[in-house]
Structure formats: C-alpha cells, structure tokens
Coordinates of C-alpha atoms and ligand atoms in Angstrom, one line a residue:
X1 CA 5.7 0.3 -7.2
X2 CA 5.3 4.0 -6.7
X3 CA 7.2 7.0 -5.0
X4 CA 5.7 8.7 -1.4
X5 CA 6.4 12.0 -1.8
X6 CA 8.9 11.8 0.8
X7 CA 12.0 9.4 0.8
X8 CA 10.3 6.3 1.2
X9 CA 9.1 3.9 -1.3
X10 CA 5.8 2.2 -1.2
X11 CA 5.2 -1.5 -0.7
X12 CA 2.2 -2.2 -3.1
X13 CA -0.1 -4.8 -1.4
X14 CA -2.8 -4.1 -3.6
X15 CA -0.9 -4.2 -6.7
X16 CA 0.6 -7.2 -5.6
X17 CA -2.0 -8.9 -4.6
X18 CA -3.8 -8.6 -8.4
X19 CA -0.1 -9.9 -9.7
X20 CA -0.5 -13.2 -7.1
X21 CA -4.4 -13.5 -8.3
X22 CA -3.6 -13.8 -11.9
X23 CA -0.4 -15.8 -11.2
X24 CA -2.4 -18.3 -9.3
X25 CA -5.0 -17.9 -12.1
X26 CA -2.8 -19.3 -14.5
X27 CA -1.1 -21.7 -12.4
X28 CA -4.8 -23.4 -11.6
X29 CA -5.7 -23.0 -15.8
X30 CA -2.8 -25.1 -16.7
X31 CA -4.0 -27.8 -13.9
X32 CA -6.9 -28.2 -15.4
X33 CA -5.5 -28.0 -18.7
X34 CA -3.2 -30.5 -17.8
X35 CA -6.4 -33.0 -16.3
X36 CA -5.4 -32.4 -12.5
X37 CA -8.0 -31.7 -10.0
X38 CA -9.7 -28.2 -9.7
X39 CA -8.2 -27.1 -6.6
X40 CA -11.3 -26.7 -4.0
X41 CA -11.6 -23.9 -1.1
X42 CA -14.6 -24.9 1.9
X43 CA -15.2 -21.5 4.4
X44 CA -17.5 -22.1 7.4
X45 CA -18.8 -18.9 8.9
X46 CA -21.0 -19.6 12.2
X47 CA -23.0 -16.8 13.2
X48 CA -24.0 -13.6 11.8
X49 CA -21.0 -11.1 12.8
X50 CA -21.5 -8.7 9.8
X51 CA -17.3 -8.5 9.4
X52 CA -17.3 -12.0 9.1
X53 CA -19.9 -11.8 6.2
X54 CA -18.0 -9.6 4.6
X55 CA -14.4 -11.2 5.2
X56 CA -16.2 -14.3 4.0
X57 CA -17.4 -13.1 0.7
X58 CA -14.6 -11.8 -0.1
X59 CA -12.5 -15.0 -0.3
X60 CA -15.4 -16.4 -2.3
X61 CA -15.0 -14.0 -4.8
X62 CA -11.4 -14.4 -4.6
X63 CA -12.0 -18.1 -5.6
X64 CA -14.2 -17.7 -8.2
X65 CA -11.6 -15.0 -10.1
X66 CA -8.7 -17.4 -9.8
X67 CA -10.9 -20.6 -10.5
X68 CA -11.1 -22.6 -7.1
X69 CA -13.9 -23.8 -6.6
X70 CA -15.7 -22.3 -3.2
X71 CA -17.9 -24.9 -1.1
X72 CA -19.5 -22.3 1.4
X73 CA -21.0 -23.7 4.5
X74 CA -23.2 -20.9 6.9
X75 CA -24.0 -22.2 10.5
X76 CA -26.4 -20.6 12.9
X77 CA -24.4 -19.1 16.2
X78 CA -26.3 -21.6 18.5
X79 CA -25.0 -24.4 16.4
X80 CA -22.6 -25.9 19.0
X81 CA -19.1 -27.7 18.9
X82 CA -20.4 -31.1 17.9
X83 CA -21.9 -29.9 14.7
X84 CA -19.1 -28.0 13.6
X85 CA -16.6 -30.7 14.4
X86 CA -18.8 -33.1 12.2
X87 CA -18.7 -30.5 9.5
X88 CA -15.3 -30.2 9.6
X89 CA -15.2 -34.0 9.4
X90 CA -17.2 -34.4 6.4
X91 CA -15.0 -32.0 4.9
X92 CA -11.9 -33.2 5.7
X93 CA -13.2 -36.6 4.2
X94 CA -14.0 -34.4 1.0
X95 CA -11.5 -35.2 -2.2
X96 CA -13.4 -32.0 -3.6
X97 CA -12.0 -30.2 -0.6
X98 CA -8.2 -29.1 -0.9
X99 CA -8.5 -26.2 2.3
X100 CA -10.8 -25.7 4.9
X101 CA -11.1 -21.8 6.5
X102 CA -13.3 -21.5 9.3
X103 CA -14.0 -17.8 9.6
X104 CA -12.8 -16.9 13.4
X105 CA -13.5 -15.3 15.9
X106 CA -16.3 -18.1 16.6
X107 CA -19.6 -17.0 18.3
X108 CA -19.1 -16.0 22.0
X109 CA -21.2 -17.3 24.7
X110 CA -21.7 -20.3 23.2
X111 CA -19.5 -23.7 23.7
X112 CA -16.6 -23.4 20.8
X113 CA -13.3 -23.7 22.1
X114 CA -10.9 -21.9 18.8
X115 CA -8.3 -24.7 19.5
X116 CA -10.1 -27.6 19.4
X117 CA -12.0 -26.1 16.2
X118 CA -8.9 -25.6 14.3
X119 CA -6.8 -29.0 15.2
X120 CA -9.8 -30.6 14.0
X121 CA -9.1 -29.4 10.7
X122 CA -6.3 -32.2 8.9
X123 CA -2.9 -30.4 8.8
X124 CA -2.8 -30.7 4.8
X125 CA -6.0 -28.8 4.5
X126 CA -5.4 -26.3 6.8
X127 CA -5.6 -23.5 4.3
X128 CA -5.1 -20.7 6.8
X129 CA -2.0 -22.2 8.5
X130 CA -3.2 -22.1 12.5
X131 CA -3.3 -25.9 13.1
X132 CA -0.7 -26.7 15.8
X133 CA 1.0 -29.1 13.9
X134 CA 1.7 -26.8 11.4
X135 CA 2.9 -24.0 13.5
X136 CA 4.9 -26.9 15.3
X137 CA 6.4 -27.5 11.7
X138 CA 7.1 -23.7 10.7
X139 CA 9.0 -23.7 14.2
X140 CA 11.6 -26.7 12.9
X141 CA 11.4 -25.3 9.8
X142 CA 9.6 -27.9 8.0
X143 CA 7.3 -27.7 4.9
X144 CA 4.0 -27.0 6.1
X145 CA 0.7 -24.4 5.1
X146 CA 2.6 -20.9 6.7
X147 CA -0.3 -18.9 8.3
X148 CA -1.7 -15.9 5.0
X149 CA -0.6 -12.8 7.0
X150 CA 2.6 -13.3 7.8
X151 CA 3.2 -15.3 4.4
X152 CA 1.8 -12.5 2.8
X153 CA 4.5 -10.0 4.8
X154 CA 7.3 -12.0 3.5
X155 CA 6.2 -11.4 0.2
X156 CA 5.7 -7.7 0.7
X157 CA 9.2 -7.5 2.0
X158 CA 10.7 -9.5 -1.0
X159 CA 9.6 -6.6 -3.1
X160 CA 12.9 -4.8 -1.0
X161 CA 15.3 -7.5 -2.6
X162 CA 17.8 -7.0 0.5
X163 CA 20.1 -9.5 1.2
X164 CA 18.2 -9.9 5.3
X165 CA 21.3 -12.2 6.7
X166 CA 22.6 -10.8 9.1
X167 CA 20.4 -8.1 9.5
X168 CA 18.3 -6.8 13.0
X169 CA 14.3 -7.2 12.4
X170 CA 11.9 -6.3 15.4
X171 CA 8.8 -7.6 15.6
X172 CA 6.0 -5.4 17.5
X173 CA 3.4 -8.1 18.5
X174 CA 3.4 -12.2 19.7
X175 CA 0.2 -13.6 18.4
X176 CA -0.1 -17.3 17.5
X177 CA -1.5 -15.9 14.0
X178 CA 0.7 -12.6 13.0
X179 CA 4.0 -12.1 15.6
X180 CA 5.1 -15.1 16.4
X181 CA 5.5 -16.8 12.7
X182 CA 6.4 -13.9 11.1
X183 CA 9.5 -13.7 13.7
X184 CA 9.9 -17.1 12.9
X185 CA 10.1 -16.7 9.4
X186 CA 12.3 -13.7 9.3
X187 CA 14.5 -15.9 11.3
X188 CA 14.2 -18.4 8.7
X189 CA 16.0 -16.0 6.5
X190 CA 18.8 -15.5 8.9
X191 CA 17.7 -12.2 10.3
X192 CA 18.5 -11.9 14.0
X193 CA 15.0 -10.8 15.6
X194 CA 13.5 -9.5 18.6
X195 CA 9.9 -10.0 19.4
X196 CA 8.5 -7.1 21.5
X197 CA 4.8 -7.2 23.2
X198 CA 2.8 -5.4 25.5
X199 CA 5.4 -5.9 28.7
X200 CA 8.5 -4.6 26.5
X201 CA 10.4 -1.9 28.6
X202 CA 11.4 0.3 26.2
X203 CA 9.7 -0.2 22.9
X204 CA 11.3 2.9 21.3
X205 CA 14.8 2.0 21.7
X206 CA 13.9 -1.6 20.3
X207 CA 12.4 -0.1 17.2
X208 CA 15.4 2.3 16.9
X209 CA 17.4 -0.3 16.2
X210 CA 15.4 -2.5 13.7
X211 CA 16.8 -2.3 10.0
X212 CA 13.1 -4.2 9.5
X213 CA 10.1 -3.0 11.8
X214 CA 6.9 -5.6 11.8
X215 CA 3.8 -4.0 13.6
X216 CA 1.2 -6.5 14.4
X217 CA -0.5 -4.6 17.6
X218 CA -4.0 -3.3 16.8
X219 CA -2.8 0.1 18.3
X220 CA -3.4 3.2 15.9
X221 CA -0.6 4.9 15.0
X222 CA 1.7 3.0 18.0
X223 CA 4.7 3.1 16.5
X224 CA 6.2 6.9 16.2
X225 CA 7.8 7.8 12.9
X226 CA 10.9 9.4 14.8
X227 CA 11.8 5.6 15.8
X228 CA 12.4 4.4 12.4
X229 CA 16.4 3.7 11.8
X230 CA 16.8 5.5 8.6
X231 CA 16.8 3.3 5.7
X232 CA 14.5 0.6 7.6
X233 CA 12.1 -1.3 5.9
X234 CA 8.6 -0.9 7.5
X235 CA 5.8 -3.5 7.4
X236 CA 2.4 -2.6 9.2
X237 CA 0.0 -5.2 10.4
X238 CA -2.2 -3.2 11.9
X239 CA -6.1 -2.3 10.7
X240 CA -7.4 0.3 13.2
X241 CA -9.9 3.3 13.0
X242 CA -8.6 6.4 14.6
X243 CA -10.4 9.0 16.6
X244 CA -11.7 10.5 13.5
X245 CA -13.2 7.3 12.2
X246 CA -9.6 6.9 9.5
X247 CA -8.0 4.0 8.8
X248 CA -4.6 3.9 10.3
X249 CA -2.3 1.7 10.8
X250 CA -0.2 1.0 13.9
X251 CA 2.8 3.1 12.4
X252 CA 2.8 6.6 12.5
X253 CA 2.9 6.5 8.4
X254 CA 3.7 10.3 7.2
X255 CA 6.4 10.7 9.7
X256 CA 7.6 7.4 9.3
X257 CA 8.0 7.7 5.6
X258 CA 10.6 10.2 6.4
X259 CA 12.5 7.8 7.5
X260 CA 12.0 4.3 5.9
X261 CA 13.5 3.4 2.6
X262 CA 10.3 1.1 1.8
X263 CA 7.1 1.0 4.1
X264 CA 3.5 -0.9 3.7
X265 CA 0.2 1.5 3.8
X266 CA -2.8 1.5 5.1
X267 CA -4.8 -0.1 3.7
X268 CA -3.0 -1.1 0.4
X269 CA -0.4 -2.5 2.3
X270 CA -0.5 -6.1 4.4
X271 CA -4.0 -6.1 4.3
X272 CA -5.0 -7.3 0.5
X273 CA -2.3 -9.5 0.1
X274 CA -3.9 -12.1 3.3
X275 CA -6.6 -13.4 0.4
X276 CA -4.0 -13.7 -1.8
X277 CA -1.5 -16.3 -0.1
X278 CA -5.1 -18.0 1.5
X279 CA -5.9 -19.2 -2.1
X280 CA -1.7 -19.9 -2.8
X281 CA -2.3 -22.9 0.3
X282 CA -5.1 -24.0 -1.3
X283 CA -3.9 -24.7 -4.7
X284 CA -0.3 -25.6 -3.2
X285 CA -2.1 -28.3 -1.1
X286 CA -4.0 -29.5 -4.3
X287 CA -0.7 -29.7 -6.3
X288 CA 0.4 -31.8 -2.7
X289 CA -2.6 -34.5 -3.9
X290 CA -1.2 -34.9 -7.7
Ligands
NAP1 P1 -3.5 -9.6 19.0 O1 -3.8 -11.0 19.1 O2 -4.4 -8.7 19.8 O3 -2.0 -9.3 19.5 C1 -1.6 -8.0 19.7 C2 -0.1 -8.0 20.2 O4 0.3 -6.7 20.4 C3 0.0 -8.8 21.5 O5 1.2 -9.6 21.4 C4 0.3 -7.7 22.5 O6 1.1 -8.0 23.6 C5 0.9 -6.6 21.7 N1 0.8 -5.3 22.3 C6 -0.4 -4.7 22.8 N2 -0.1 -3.5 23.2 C7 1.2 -3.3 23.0 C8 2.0 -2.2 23.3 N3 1.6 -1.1 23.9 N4 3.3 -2.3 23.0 C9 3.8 -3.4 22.4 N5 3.0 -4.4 22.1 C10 1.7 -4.4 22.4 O7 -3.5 -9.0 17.5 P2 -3.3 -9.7 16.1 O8 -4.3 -10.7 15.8 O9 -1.8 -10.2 16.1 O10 -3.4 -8.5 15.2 C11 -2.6 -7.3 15.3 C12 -3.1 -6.2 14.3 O11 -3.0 -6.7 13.0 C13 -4.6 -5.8 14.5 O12 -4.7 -4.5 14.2 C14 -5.3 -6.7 13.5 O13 -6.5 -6.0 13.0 C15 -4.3 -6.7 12.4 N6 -4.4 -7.9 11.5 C16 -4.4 -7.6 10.1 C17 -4.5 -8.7 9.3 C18 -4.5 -8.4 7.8 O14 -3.9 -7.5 7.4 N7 -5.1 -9.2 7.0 C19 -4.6 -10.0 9.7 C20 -4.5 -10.2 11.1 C21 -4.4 -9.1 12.0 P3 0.8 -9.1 24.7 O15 1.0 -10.4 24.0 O16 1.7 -8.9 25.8 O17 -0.7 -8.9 25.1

C-alpha cells in the first residue's frame, strides 16, 4: 500500500489483485496436487464489439496464469437466442465446466434478451454472480456466487480494517450488477446504507455524510472532493474518459484525497481486482463439486 501525497492512503487494486492471482494459484496447485478436478472457466463472447475482445482475453490470460483451464466459445452476432441457449446447455451439462461468463452487453438488434441469457446459466456455475437466483440469495444472505465487482470492492475495503458496524455507507449508483449488491453487502456487515441514483435530491448532502462513499455511476469526476466527510473511505466504480480523452473516475480524485483516509484510483483501483474474484467463483464453485 502506498502514501498519496496528500492525506489519503491508497487502496491498491493492482497490487491486490497479483496477491489474489497467486493466492488462487496456489490454492488450484494443491487441488491438483491433492487429485481434485482442475477447476474449468467457459467465456462466450457473441459478436465482434472490440472491448468485448479485449475484456475476453483478458480473463483467458487470467486463467491460464492461475491454472484454470479456459474453454473459449466465439459466436457470430447474428447467432440468435436458440443457439446460445443450447450452448449454454451443453455447457452447463459440462463436468469440465465449473463457471460459465457470457461476455455482456450481447449484440443489439438482434433477438437476445440479457435475462433470459443469464438464468439460463445453472446458479452453481454462474461464475459472474447475475443469475437471479443468486442475487435472490445475496438478498437473504445466503451462500451463493457474489457478483466480481462488488466482491472485489469488499475486498478493497478490507484492506481499511475498520470495524464498519454501525457505521453510515452511501452508495452512488442501483445497478442489478454494481449498486445494489454492493449496498447489500455492506449491509451484510452491519453498516447502515443509503442507496442514491439518478432521482436523489440532494446527492451532496448524502455523500457528506458517508463514513464509506461507493461510486458506481459512469459520470467522470461526479462526485466533488469537497463532499468527502474527512476520514471517509472512498471506493470508485467508475471507468470513464474525460474531455481530454483521461481516464477518470467518477470521484473527483485529487481533491478528494484531501479528504479521504483511504480511497481507490483510477485505474489501479476497483477495476483490476473484477478478474480477480471472476476466477475466486470459479475455483470456489469447483471446490463446491469435491
Ligand atoms: P449503470 O447500469 O449505468 O448504472 C448507473 C447508476 O448511476 C444508475 O443507478 C443511475 O441511476 C445512477 N446515476 C446516473 N446519473 C446519476 C446522477 N447524476 N446522480 C446519481 N446517480 C446517478 O452503470 P453500472 O453498470 O453500475 O456501472 C457504473 C460505472 O462503473 C461505469 O462507469 C462502469 O464503467 C463502471 N464499472 C466498472 C467495473 C469494473 O471496475 N470492473 C465493472 C462494472 C462497471 P438510475 O438508476 O436512476 O438511472
């Protein structure tokens, strides 16, 4: 962990996320070792969005340093629903197959509908956490995969060690995949938290009050650094390009720094550690088969 220059510290994604790799490196060595299954990884990309490719061959590399093994499955955009459900099928079926990641947003103009696409996916290999009945199962509480941005928040915010009970965390953002489950796990820890969105009145005085500030917006640089409570621990979600073509985040991130005691970059921050907890489901749902 290193020192901003101001009073804030930094939370490490990148660094962390090397320390999870080789952790989950180990942990899928001894498996092996031990004669247990290879854990296995399937991605389905449909289409030819160039982030996708990229987002895509990331994980695979991703799998191949930490030893899952990566079944990759490309599909032309005109494809169609039936296909890919059969896919997803086959895979399911799969003993190889421990999680299955179809790489979203899906093609538009053609016939995909996102939520039949995903609950088609079985709950146990639902590597990237989105099926409903594992949402349904983070909201009781209940053992389930925990979606990899929000799980990989918790982690960054672990790195704080503060006792959260008790304390006020505001969330900036209600997406099924980022806002909502990270409110729900921060409430998990006995925080007491308030989700704020687009129709939020006074977003400002919300924030002022937050001893832990999620941003999960897609707004550069939203969040002013003069709202920070001082001492608040800041987490940023966000991945946006600013007018000058930057990187950003959607926290104001120099001024906020003079304010936080421990804040997330961009990037380096949130952002790296998503691949991370992807491949943690997939070997935790392999060690769920032993
Ligand atoms: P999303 O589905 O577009 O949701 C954005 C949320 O922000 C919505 O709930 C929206 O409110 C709220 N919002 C919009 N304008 C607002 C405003 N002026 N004040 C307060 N709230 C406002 O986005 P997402 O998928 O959650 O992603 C959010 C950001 O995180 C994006 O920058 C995305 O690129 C990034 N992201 C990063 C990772 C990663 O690091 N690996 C992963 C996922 C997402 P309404 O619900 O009222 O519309």
């Amino acid at each position: 962990m290193t020192t901003h220059s101001s009073s804030a510290q930094i939370l490490d994604g990148k660094a962390l996320s090397v320390q999870v790799l080789d952790e989950l490196q180990a942990t899928v060595s001894a498996r092996i070792a031990a004669g247990k299954s290879q854990p296995g990884l399937a991605t389905v990309l449909v289409g030819d969005d160039p982030a996708s490719h990229i987002y895509v061959r990331n994980k695979r590399r991703a799998c191949k340093k930490v030893g899952v093994a990566s079944f990759h499955h490309e599909l032309p955009a005109e494809t169609g629903q039936r296909r890919l459900l059969e896919l997803i099928e086959k895979l399911n079926q799969d003993p190889k197959v421990h999680g299955i990641l179809i790489q979203l947003p899906l093609p538009k103009g053609f016939d995909y509908d996102e939520n039949e696409v995903l609950s088609t996916i079985h709950a146990d290999k639902d590597a990237d956490g989105f099926h409903p009945f594992n949402q349904g199962a983070l909201l009781q509480g209940r053992e389930a995969p925990i979606p990899c941005t929000p799980k990989g928040v918790m982690r960054l915010l672990d790195l704080a060690k503060l006792d959260l009970s008790g304390l006020h965390a505001v969330v900036v953002g209600r997406s099924n995949i980022v806002g909502k489950p990270v409110a729900l796990l921060l409430l998990a820890r006995n925080m007491t938290v308030t989700i704020c969105h687009s129709r939020t009145k006074d977003l400002a005085a919300e924030v002022r009050r937050a001893d832990v500030v999620v941003a999960a917006v897609g707004i550069s640089e939203l969040v002013q650094g003069d709202w920070i409570k001082p001492g608040a621990v800041v987490l940023d979600v966000g991945i946006n390009r600013n007018a000058e073509g930057k990187l950003v985040g959607d926290v104001d991130f120099h001024a906020a720094c003079q304010n936080a005691a421990w804040i997330t970059p961009v990037p380096g921050g949130v952002g790296p550690m998503t691949i991370g907890m992807l491949l943690q489901n997939t070997v935790e749902a392999a060690s769920l088969k032993d």
